[in-house]
Structure formats: structure tokens, C-alpha cells
Short mmCIF file of N, CA and C and ligand atoms in Angstrom, two decimals:
data_model
loop_
_atom_site.label_atom_id
_atom_site.label_comp_id
_atom_site.label_asym_id
_atom_site.label_seq_id
_atom_site.Cartn_x
_atom_site.Cartn_y
_atom_site.Cartn_z
N MET J 1 -2.76 11.82 39.34
CA MET J 1 -4.07 11.70 38.70
C MET J 1 -3.93 11.33 37.22
N ALA J 2 -4.61 10.33 36.83
CA ALA J 2 -4.55 9.95 35.43
C ALA J 2 -5.28 10.99 34.58
N GLU J 3 -4.72 11.24 33.46
CA GLU J 3 -5.35 12.22 32.59
C GLU J 3 -6.43 11.53 31.75
N ILE J 4 -7.61 12.06 31.86
CA ILE J 4 -8.71 11.45 31.10
C ILE J 4 -9.01 12.35 29.91
N ARG J 5 -9.01 11.74 28.77
CA ARG J 5 -9.26 12.56 27.58
C ARG J 5 -10.75 12.74 27.37
N SER J 6 -11.08 13.89 26.93
CA SER J 6 -12.49 14.19 26.74
C SER J 6 -13.04 13.34 25.58
N PRO J 7 -14.32 12.99 25.68
CA PRO J 7 -14.93 12.23 24.58
C PRO J 7 -14.77 12.97 23.26
N GLY J 8 -14.80 14.27 23.33
CA GLY J 8 -14.67 15.07 22.12
C GLY J 8 -13.36 14.82 21.42
N SER J 9 -12.27 14.74 22.19
CA SER J 9 -10.97 14.55 21.56
C SER J 9 -10.84 13.12 21.04
N LEU J 10 -11.48 12.19 21.71
CA LEU J 10 -11.47 10.80 21.22
C LEU J 10 -12.23 10.70 19.91
N MET J 11 -13.37 11.39 19.88
CA MET J 11 -14.18 11.40 18.66
C MET J 11 -13.39 12.00 17.51
N GLU J 12 -12.67 13.05 17.86
CA GLU J 12 -11.87 13.75 16.85
C GLU J 12 -10.81 12.79 16.30
N GLU J 13 -10.18 12.06 17.20
CA GLU J 13 -9.15 11.11 16.80
C GLU J 13 -9.73 10.02 15.91
N CYS J 14 -10.92 9.60 16.27
CA CYS J 14 -11.61 8.57 15.52
C CYS J 14 -11.92 9.06 14.10
N ARG J 15 -12.36 10.30 14.04
CA ARG J 15 -12.67 10.89 12.73
C ARG J 15 -11.42 10.97 11.88
N GLN J 16 -10.31 11.39 12.53
CA GLN J 16 -9.05 11.50 11.79
C GLN J 16 -8.62 10.14 11.28
N TYR J 17 -8.79 9.14 12.11
CA TYR J 17 -8.40 7.78 11.73
C TYR J 17 -9.22 7.31 10.54
N ASP J 18 -10.52 7.59 10.60
CA ASP J 18 -11.39 7.23 9.48
C ASP J 18 -10.96 7.94 8.20
N ALA J 19 -10.62 9.21 8.35
CA ALA J 19 -10.22 10.00 7.19
C ALA J 19 -8.92 9.45 6.61
N GLN J 20 -8.00 9.07 7.50
CA GLN J 20 -6.73 8.52 7.04
C GLN J 20 -6.96 7.19 6.33
N LEU J 21 -7.84 6.39 6.90
CA LEU J 21 -8.13 5.09 6.28
C LEU J 21 -8.72 5.26 4.90
N SER J 22 -9.65 6.20 4.76
CA SER J 22 -10.27 6.34 3.44
C SER J 22 -9.29 6.96 2.45
N GLU J 23 -8.38 7.79 2.97
CA GLU J 23 -7.33 8.34 2.10
C GLU J 23 -6.45 7.19 1.58
N LEU J 24 -6.07 6.31 2.50
CA LEU J 24 -5.21 5.18 2.12
C LEU J 24 -5.96 4.20 1.22
N ARG J 25 -7.25 4.07 1.47
CA ARG J 25 -8.06 3.19 0.63
C ARG J 25 -8.08 3.69 -0.81
N MET J 26 -8.19 5.02 -0.94
CA MET J 26 -8.18 5.62 -2.27
C MET J 26 -6.84 5.39 -2.96
N LEU J 27 -5.77 5.58 -2.17
CA LEU J 27 -4.42 5.32 -2.70
C LEU J 27 -4.29 3.87 -3.19
N LEU J 28 -4.81 2.97 -2.37
CA LEU J 28 -4.73 1.55 -2.72
C LEU J 28 -5.50 1.26 -4.00
N ASP J 29 -6.68 1.83 -4.09
CA ASP J 29 -7.50 1.61 -5.29
C ASP J 29 -6.78 2.13 -6.54
N GLU J 30 -6.18 3.31 -6.40
CA GLU J 30 -5.43 3.90 -7.50
C GLU J 30 -4.29 2.98 -7.93
N ARG J 31 -3.56 2.52 -6.92
CA ARG J 31 -2.39 1.69 -7.22
C ARG J 31 -2.79 0.34 -7.78
N LEU J 32 -3.91 -0.18 -7.31
CA LEU J 32 -4.37 -1.46 -7.83
C LEU J 32 -4.69 -1.31 -9.32
N HIS J 33 -5.35 -0.22 -9.63
CA HIS J 33 -5.69 0.08 -11.01
C HIS J 33 -4.42 0.15 -11.86
N ALA J 34 -3.43 0.90 -11.37
CA ALA J 34 -2.18 1.08 -12.08
C ALA J 34 -1.43 -0.24 -12.22
N ALA J 35 -1.42 -1.02 -11.14
CA ALA J 35 -0.69 -2.28 -11.17
C ALA J 35 -1.33 -3.26 -12.13
N ARG J 36 -2.68 -3.24 -12.19
CA ARG J 36 -3.38 -4.14 -13.12
C ARG J 36 -3.10 -3.74 -14.55
N ALA J 37 -3.07 -2.42 -14.79
CA ALA J 37 -2.77 -1.92 -16.13
C ALA J 37 -1.36 -2.34 -16.53
N GLU J 38 -0.45 -2.26 -15.56
CA GLU J 38 0.92 -2.63 -15.82
C GLU J 38 1.03 -4.12 -16.11
N LEU J 39 0.28 -4.90 -15.37
CA LEU J 39 0.29 -6.34 -15.58
C LEU J 39 -0.23 -6.67 -16.99
N ALA J 40 -1.30 -6.00 -17.38
CA ALA J 40 -1.86 -6.23 -18.71
C ALA J 40 -0.84 -5.84 -19.78
N LEU J 41 -0.17 -4.72 -19.54
CA LEU J 41 0.84 -4.25 -20.49
C LEU J 41 2.02 -5.21 -20.56
N ALA J 42 2.45 -5.65 -19.38
CA ALA J 42 3.63 -6.51 -19.33
C ALA J 42 3.36 -7.86 -19.99
N SER J 43 2.09 -8.24 -20.02
CA SER J 43 1.75 -9.56 -20.51
C SER J 43 1.70 -9.66 -22.03
N GLU J 44 1.71 -8.54 -22.71
CA GLU J 44 1.64 -8.61 -24.17
C GLU J 44 2.56 -7.56 -24.78
N PRO J 45 2.97 -7.82 -26.02
CA PRO J 45 3.84 -6.84 -26.68
C PRO J 45 3.11 -5.50 -26.80
N HIS J 46 3.82 -4.44 -26.59
CA HIS J 46 3.18 -3.13 -26.68
C HIS J 46 4.20 -2.09 -27.12
N GLU J 47 3.66 -0.99 -27.58
CA GLU J 47 4.48 0.09 -28.07
C GLU J 47 4.76 1.05 -26.94
N VAL J 48 5.98 1.49 -26.82
CA VAL J 48 6.25 2.54 -25.84
C VAL J 48 6.78 3.77 -26.54
N THR J 49 6.37 4.90 -26.06
CA THR J 49 6.84 6.17 -26.63
C THR J 49 7.26 7.09 -25.51
N PRO J 50 8.23 7.92 -25.69
CA PRO J 50 9.30 7.77 -26.66
C PRO J 50 10.43 6.94 -26.10
N PRO J 51 11.31 6.40 -26.85
CA PRO J 51 11.25 6.34 -28.31
C PRO J 51 10.33 5.20 -28.72
N VAL J 52 9.89 5.26 -29.93
CA VAL J 52 8.96 4.22 -30.37
C VAL J 52 9.70 2.90 -30.49
N ALA J 53 9.27 1.96 -29.76
CA ALA J 53 9.93 0.66 -29.77
C ALA J 53 8.94 -0.37 -29.29
N TRP J 54 9.14 -1.58 -29.71
CA TRP J 54 8.26 -2.65 -29.24
C TRP J 54 8.92 -3.36 -28.08
N VAL J 55 8.13 -3.48 -27.05
CA VAL J 55 8.65 -4.16 -25.87
C VAL J 55 8.05 -5.55 -25.83
N ARG J 56 8.91 -6.51 -25.72
CA ARG J 56 8.41 -7.88 -25.64
C ARG J 56 7.99 -8.20 -24.21
N PRO J 57 6.99 -9.05 -24.06
CA PRO J 57 6.60 -9.40 -22.70
C PRO J 57 7.81 -9.99 -21.98
N SER J 58 8.01 -9.54 -20.80
CA SER J 58 9.13 -10.09 -20.05
C SER J 58 8.57 -10.82 -18.84
N ALA J 59 9.06 -12.02 -18.65
CA ALA J 59 8.58 -12.83 -17.54
C ALA J 59 8.79 -12.10 -16.22
N GLU J 60 9.90 -11.39 -16.15
CA GLU J 60 10.24 -10.66 -14.93
C GLU J 60 9.22 -9.54 -14.66
N ALA J 61 8.87 -8.80 -15.72
CA ALA J 61 7.91 -7.71 -15.57
C ALA J 61 6.54 -8.25 -15.18
N VAL J 62 6.15 -9.37 -15.78
CA VAL J 62 4.86 -9.98 -15.45
C VAL J 62 4.85 -10.43 -13.99
N ARG J 63 5.97 -11.03 -13.58
CA ARG J 63 6.08 -11.48 -12.20
C ARG J 63 5.96 -10.31 -11.23
N ARG J 64 6.68 -9.24 -11.56
CA ARG J 64 6.68 -8.07 -10.68
C ARG J 64 5.29 -7.46 -10.60
N ALA J 65 4.65 -7.32 -11.78
CA ALA J 65 3.34 -6.69 -11.83
C ALA J 65 2.30 -7.54 -11.10
N SER J 66 2.38 -8.86 -11.26
CA SER J 66 1.36 -9.67 -10.58
C SER J 66 1.59 -9.70 -9.08
N ARG J 67 2.86 -9.56 -8.68
CA ARG J 67 3.15 -9.48 -7.25
C ARG J 67 2.56 -8.20 -6.67
N ASP J 68 2.69 -7.10 -7.42
CA ASP J 68 2.12 -5.83 -6.98
C ASP J 68 0.60 -5.95 -6.82
N VAL J 69 -0.04 -6.50 -7.86
CA VAL J 69 -1.49 -6.65 -7.82
C VAL J 69 -1.90 -7.46 -6.60
N ALA J 70 -1.20 -8.57 -6.37
CA ALA J 70 -1.53 -9.45 -5.25
C ALA J 70 -1.34 -8.72 -3.91
N ALA J 71 -0.25 -7.96 -3.80
CA ALA J 71 0.04 -7.26 -2.54
C ALA J 71 -1.03 -6.21 -2.25
N ILE J 72 -1.45 -5.51 -3.29
CA ILE J 72 -2.45 -4.46 -3.11
C ILE J 72 -3.80 -5.07 -2.78
N GLU J 73 -4.14 -6.15 -3.48
CA GLU J 73 -5.41 -6.82 -3.19
C GLU J 73 -5.43 -7.34 -1.75
N ALA J 74 -4.28 -7.86 -1.30
CA ALA J 74 -4.19 -8.37 0.07
C ALA J 74 -4.38 -7.22 1.07
N ALA J 75 -3.80 -6.07 0.75
CA ALA J 75 -3.93 -4.92 1.65
C ALA J 75 -5.39 -4.47 1.74
N ILE J 76 -6.08 -4.47 0.60
CA ILE J 76 -7.49 -4.06 0.58
C ILE J 76 -8.32 -5.05 1.39
N GLU J 77 -7.96 -6.33 1.27
CA GLU J 77 -8.67 -7.36 2.02
C GLU J 77 -8.48 -7.15 3.52
N ARG J 78 -7.23 -6.85 3.91
CA ARG J 78 -6.95 -6.60 5.32
C ARG J 78 -7.71 -5.37 5.82
N MET J 79 -7.86 -4.40 4.93
CA MET J 79 -8.60 -3.19 5.31
C MET J 79 -10.06 -3.55 5.57
N ASP J 80 -10.60 -4.39 4.69
CA ASP J 80 -11.99 -4.81 4.86
C ASP J 80 -12.18 -5.61 6.14
N LEU J 81 -11.13 -6.31 6.56
CA LEU J 81 -11.20 -7.13 7.77
C LEU J 81 -10.89 -6.31 9.02
N GLY J 82 -10.47 -5.06 8.81
CA GLY J 82 -10.12 -4.21 9.95
C GLY J 82 -8.74 -4.50 10.51
N LEU J 83 -7.90 -5.15 9.71
CA LEU J 83 -6.55 -5.50 10.18
C LEU J 83 -5.49 -4.60 9.57
N TYR J 84 -5.95 -3.70 8.72
CA TYR J 84 -5.00 -2.89 7.98
C TYR J 84 -4.20 -1.96 8.89
N GLY J 85 -2.93 -1.76 8.53
CA GLY J 85 -2.13 -0.79 9.26
C GLY J 85 -1.27 -1.40 10.35
N THR J 86 -1.31 -2.72 10.47
CA THR J 86 -0.42 -3.37 11.42
C THR J 86 0.48 -4.34 10.67
N CYS J 87 1.68 -4.54 11.22
CA CYS J 87 2.66 -5.43 10.62
C CYS J 87 2.16 -6.87 10.69
N THR J 88 2.25 -7.59 9.57
CA THR J 88 1.76 -8.97 9.56
C THR J 88 2.70 -9.91 10.33
N GLU J 89 3.91 -9.45 10.61
CA GLU J 89 4.86 -10.27 11.36
C GLU J 89 4.75 -10.03 12.86
N CYS J 90 4.89 -8.76 13.27
CA CYS J 90 5.01 -8.48 14.70
C CYS J 90 3.80 -7.69 15.24
N GLU J 91 2.85 -7.37 14.34
CA GLU J 91 1.62 -6.67 14.73
C GLU J 91 1.84 -5.25 15.23
N ALA J 92 3.03 -4.70 15.00
CA ALA J 92 3.27 -3.31 15.35
C ALA J 92 2.44 -2.42 14.42
N PHE J 93 2.05 -1.26 14.92
CA PHE J 93 1.33 -0.33 14.05
C PHE J 93 2.29 0.25 13.03
N LEU J 94 1.86 0.32 11.80
CA LEU J 94 2.71 0.89 10.77
C LEU J 94 2.51 2.40 10.77
N PRO J 95 3.61 3.15 10.71
CA PRO J 95 3.48 4.61 10.71
C PRO J 95 2.75 5.08 9.46
N LEU J 96 1.95 6.11 9.65
CA LEU J 96 1.15 6.64 8.54
C LEU J 96 2.04 7.07 7.36
N ASP J 97 3.21 7.63 7.67
CA ASP J 97 4.12 8.06 6.60
C ASP J 97 4.50 6.89 5.71
N ARG J 98 4.73 5.75 6.36
CA ARG J 98 5.11 4.55 5.61
C ARG J 98 3.96 4.09 4.73
N LEU J 99 2.76 4.14 5.28
CA LEU J 99 1.58 3.68 4.53
C LEU J 99 1.27 4.62 3.37
N ARG J 100 1.50 5.92 3.59
CA ARG J 100 1.25 6.88 2.51
C ARG J 100 2.19 6.62 1.35
N LEU J 101 3.43 6.27 1.69
CA LEU J 101 4.46 6.03 0.69
C LEU J 101 4.17 4.74 -0.08
N ALA J 102 3.77 3.73 0.65
CA ALA J 102 3.52 2.42 0.05
C ALA J 102 2.35 1.78 0.79
N PRO J 103 1.12 2.14 0.39
CA PRO J 103 -0.07 1.71 1.14
C PRO J 103 -0.27 0.20 1.18
N HIS J 104 0.41 -0.54 0.29
CA HIS J 104 0.21 -1.99 0.28
C HIS J 104 1.20 -2.71 1.19
N VAL J 105 2.17 -1.95 1.72
CA VAL J 105 3.19 -2.56 2.58
C VAL J 105 2.54 -3.08 3.86
N GLN J 106 2.83 -4.33 4.21
CA GLN J 106 2.21 -4.94 5.37
C GLN J 106 3.23 -5.32 6.43
N LEU J 107 4.47 -4.86 6.24
CA LEU J 107 5.52 -5.16 7.21
C LEU J 107 6.11 -3.86 7.73
N CYS J 108 6.44 -3.83 9.02
CA CYS J 108 7.11 -2.66 9.55
C CYS J 108 8.55 -2.67 9.03
N ALA J 109 9.23 -1.55 9.19
CA ALA J 109 10.59 -1.42 8.64
C ALA J 109 11.51 -2.51 9.19
N ALA J 110 11.36 -2.82 10.47
CA ALA J 110 12.23 -3.82 11.09
C ALA J 110 11.99 -5.19 10.47
N CYS J 111 10.73 -5.60 10.33
CA CYS J 111 10.41 -6.92 9.78
C CYS J 111 10.74 -6.99 8.29
N ALA J 112 10.67 -5.86 7.61
CA ALA J 112 10.99 -5.85 6.19
C ALA J 112 12.50 -5.83 5.98
N GLY J 113 13.24 -5.77 7.08
CA GLY J 113 14.69 -5.76 6.99
C GLY J 113 15.24 -4.46 6.45
N GLU J 114 14.47 -3.39 6.67
CA GLU J 114 14.88 -2.11 6.10
C GLU J 114 15.72 -1.28 7.06
N THR J 115 15.77 -1.72 8.29
CA THR J 115 16.52 -0.90 9.26
C THR J 115 18.00 -0.97 8.96
N ARG J 116 18.56 0.17 8.85
CA ARG J 116 19.99 0.26 8.61
C ARG J 116 20.65 0.96 9.79
N MET J 117 21.79 0.49 10.14
CA MET J 117 22.52 1.15 11.20
C MET J 117 23.01 2.49 10.68
N SER J 118 22.68 3.53 11.38
CA SER J 118 23.16 4.83 10.92
C SER J 118 24.61 5.00 11.36
N ALA J 119 25.38 5.48 10.42
CA ALA J 119 26.82 5.60 10.69
C ALA J 119 27.11 6.73 11.67
ZN1 ZN D 201 7.02 -5.96 12.20
#
């Protein structure tokens, strides 16, 4: 006999999913804000403390910061489209732990080439 889940438990799962999505959305918004601030900082000379020193704009830092902003914006766009949480390469579901760690990541560990053979 196939096990049929009660509508109640499905509803519960749906609620949890919604809660997780809005949690991740908040994370994304936070990170977008931070990444934009970093991009603005990287783009012009600024003072850092401590120690007090002037940091010159570095092309590398600007590149990195704008890549972050773009990745986060893309993730938010995917969320709005209802595509968020799946790998853009293989369409596998991304584990929640991975998304919590890096909510803008759009590749599963395998597609991102992160899988390492354990010794
Ligand atoms: Zn993948």
C-alpha cells in the first residue's frame, strides 16, 4: 500500500518551504546590500581602520565585488521566477545548508567542481 501523506503534513511542509525561502531572501538582501557597499568602497580610495591607511581602488577588488553583486541579483531574480534553489547546470535541488552558507550559489557542489575525493 502506498503511503499517502495527510494534507496537513503537506501544508506543514509548504509552510516550512515558504519560511525557508523568506529566510534565504532576507539573507540575499543583506548580502546584496553588503556587496554593493563593498563595490562602492572598492571603487574609490577609502580609509581603513585599523591601522589607518589609504587603500587604493584595486581593479581586482572591483571585479570581485561586482561579480558578487551580479550573482546575488541573479539569485534574487531566480527567486522571483520561482527557480531558486536548483542547480543552473543539472537542475538538482540545492541543499538548504549550502544555500544558508552562500544563498547566491546557483550550482550544486558537483557542478561547481567542489566534490573532493575523501581519502
Ligand atoms: Zn548541478
